[in-house]
Amino acid sequence: MKGRPLVVFTVCWLCGSGLACALTGWTLFWGMLGAIACLPFLLGWIGLRGWSAFLLIASLIGGAVHWEWNEARNVSILPEVTHLAVEELDGYAATLHATLDSDVRIDGDRADFQILLASIEPLGEGQSRTDSKILQLPAKKERLMVQVRLAEEEEQQAAAEWRRGDAITLTGSLALPGEARNFGGFDYRNYLKTQYIHWLFKVKGASSVTVTSPEGVGQFNILRWNDLVRNQLGSAVDRLFPEPHAGYMKGLIIGMASDIDPDTYGQFSQLGLTHILAISGTHVAVYVASLLLLMSWLRLTRETSLTIVLLLIPAYVLLSGGSPSVIRAGIMSMIGLYMARRGLARDGLQMISAAALMMMWWNPYFLLSVSFQLSFLVTAGLMIYMPLINRLFNGWPKAIAATASVTVTAQLISFPVTILYFNQFSLLSFAANFLLVSLISAVVLPLGTVALLLSFLWMPLAKPLAWVAILLNKLTFVSVEWMNSLSGFVLIWATPSLLWIAAYYAVLYVLLYLLHRGKGEMQHALNVEGDTVPLIHASRERRLVEAVQPGVIVTPTENQGRSDEVRSDNSGSMTTLSASIAWPEYTSAFTARGAGYYGSERMSLLHKGLCGLLILILVAGLGWAYRTPQPPGTGVVQFLDIGQGDSTLITTPGGKHILVDGGGTVHFGNQESWKIRRDPYEVGAKVVVPLLKKRGIHRLDAVILTHADQDHAGGLQAVLEQIPVERFMFNGTTSGKDNFEKLLDTAVERHIPLYAIQQGMSYSPDAETTLHFISPDLDHSLNEGGRLPVSEHQNHDSVVFLLDMAGASLLFTGDMDAAAEQNLLYMIQDGSLAASFKQEMDSFSLFSSTTRAVVDVLKVAHHGSKTSSTEAWLQYWSAQSAVISAGANNTYGHPNPGVLERLEAVGSQIYRTDQMGEIQMRIKDGKIDVRQKLIVDE
């Protein structure tokens, strides 16, 4: 980094912001002191002294202070305006007067958008609007997220007419955004805070919304017109392409990623191709390069071409939606164009540092954006790591070597961030990106863009191009689907620590550097950290050397040499110029020498030994990160908060994983087609599967479904589709519902053995864990048609089992009703239950009629419903702790107050997911340590 002060300054600024984000109070103070204490080592490495050291310390402190200043300003002013506490505002009915401040996104029966609140009109009980007092907000307006539940299909069209900049009046109620209710779960409240939003406003029906278009100057809102143009472009794509191609092309060309078919997005996501489905730096690069080539064909001068493209880049950034990756690419391209216009040398690392600094100054929360992190890391990584990786492809044809170098570098750099946020990585990602990214970026994207533009001139001329794009899309979809169908290539990773990520990048860099350097031959060509020097002081040989330095792009000016050879290589070709500006990070892959330039190097024995050691460290580090984190010899029972339903993850001391139920989203009645959302919320796909992946659950040794009701079985569909499962256990009956039949079919298709649970069965996943199944006692004979028997009493037939693990006992009861409880008590009394465990009589004192059982934990049946948990049942088990899984503010009134009173009467410590979120119990040597996600106010 020597000779690149802006790079070092930006890194220090980002470190300061990161420390302020991660730490608070005194921990932040000591963290800053520690970072400042480490600065001398950095300064010595990069050779900076004197005032430069104070500048970097100022940068570190400045980043932290800027973050804290932004945090202090990012608070809601509604409590101050209304003189109400936050808890009182939750559910507060009011009429709001505001300005619509985003585009309106309509999905099924819901319309979402943002507003800037100007005034609030409280609506208390029995209070009319004429009686209420309007509360004006100060100059600083509050931003809110509005969710309108549309009542009629015609309201979709009405909502589609709402535009950014409209004056809007809404009647509804305030609501706090949901917070993370599981350890490692998505925190919607914190996410909205990074958008400067602290409240939701929920509205029933478009009839509760009044919109007035702006007049005068307000009509010329550039963002309003940008939304209009984007919508028109989206409509043109819809006319040009059928589904699912229309949504795919809208994401590819315009950046409307929300219109992409969810199944298509999921397929691409599994292969690490989602960067193609949204506008990214690649799209901006294609746009810039295409414009520069067009200017050259029009015979415009170099200066005029650069100026025109420089002015057009902001328009493209706006039209594409303005994601962090697009803004980054836009800023870098504008800097590159300006430098080329002035005839100055362009250093890619300095350019990306300037882009990062500007974006962080504008909005520090960019630092928390996955798009921002991936965009900057991959781009900087291509500049720094790709010159080192080039030599790995010596002997390959130059074009293929360049593509392979870019693909491998991008995948290696993005890998830690990918597993950090998505917790999976496909080994086929390298092949998929190598084969498909070039096709999509270089062929489908320009083809679709040209077809879209021609459709505004003459649709018959655009149709043939669209037809070719559709054929290529079909080829892409088939390829992606085929790759995803190959089992064993998708690896699930637990969320790694930031320290591990930093170590990964450091070890990878040193390893590649040693492989690149070899014996030290050709040192002049391999100086990857050389200074960026003015070209006027460089010799012709030095200029050629700098062409292969990471991030350094050299363009001679009028006073920097007039050799015909140099001029033809750098400034005479608009193609070369456009490529160097649009893709500064790819420069080293397309140097004149090619990847084979390093083929003659030899490595000394010392270098081979060091490389071998680093490879071992890298492999060991990957293996350590891949393992499922778990305290040794400790069993963990995790009662997940999945709303109104049940889902429990059991991890045994031996490292086996058992999932009991998977929750599920319950729909009442048949939904009208217009109400169905493109990507409806499903608890299995949105909560259970992401949590399993975050915790590094590579496979489930067993899935136990207590019964077939949707709130227990619905989420397992996503689990079976995305997580390998060894065995599926259930009560041996079916509900006869389509969803449950689909679940069983999925298990059969994936060759998952099905086990019908019978009273008296036991399952021992390891030496310290045994599951004893005490219910149901059913006849599992098949019907005449070879089908499972249909049970209309799924709650009564719930699977009930006693878990003995690490010296503790836990009773799981599903949704069993009072009649099932009474039956089991009778069977315990007459000894038939103990007799059903013929070979394990000695260990079943719990089922003896002469003693009263005592279990450590009781999973309360049916979410604490009054139909279960009778007094006799609770007294027999005398559980020390009781766990109730119920949804916060559920409409069923769970848990029932009478059940809570009976649990307290037997002395059980009560844990409730509706109040505490996820509840985890760590069990070792009979001792149980409990922690909960949410703090309950006394």
mmCIF file of C-alpha atoms in Angstrom, residues 19 29-43 53 56-58 60-61:
data_model
loop_
_atom_site.group_PDB
_atom_site.id
_atom_site.type_symbol
_atom_site.label_atom_id
_atom_site.label_comp_id
_atom_site.label_asym_id
_atom_site.label_seq_id
_atom_site.Cartn_x
_atom_site.Cartn_y
_atom_site.Cartn_z
ATOM 1 C CA LEU A 19 -15.366 -0.602 15.771
ATOM 2 C CA PHE A 29 -12.995 3.281 24.096
ATOM 3 C CA TRP A 30 -10.654 0.377 24.835
ATOM 4 C CA GLY A 31 -11.147 -1.000 21.337
ATOM 5 C CA MET A 32 -10.064 2.326 19.842
ATOM 6 C CA LEU A 33 -7.033 2.418 22.110
ATOM 7 C CA GLY A 34 -6.085 -1.074 20.996
ATOM 8 C CA ALA A 35 -6.482 -0.130 17.325
ATOM 9 C CA ILE A 36 -4.346 2.981 17.792
ATOM 10 C CA ALA A 37 -1.707 0.884 19.553
ATOM 11 C CA CYS A 38 -1.570 -1.394 16.510
ATOM 12 C CA LEU A 39 -1.091 1.497 14.094
ATOM 13 C CA PRO A 40 2.727 1.711 14.532
ATOM 14 C CA PHE A 41 3.042 -1.814 13.105
ATOM 15 C CA LEU A 42 0.953 -0.790 10.093
ATOM 16 C CA LEU A 43 2.899 2.417 9.664
ATOM 17 C CA ALA A 53 0.736 8.802 11.435
ATOM 18 C CA LEU A 56 -4.245 7.914 10.062
ATOM 19 C CA ILE A 57 -5.096 8.183 13.762
ATOM 20 C CA ALA A 58 -7.424 11.057 12.856
ATOM 21 C CA LEU A 60 -9.569 6.012 12.632
ATOM 22 C CA ILE A 61 -11.115 8.334 15.195
#
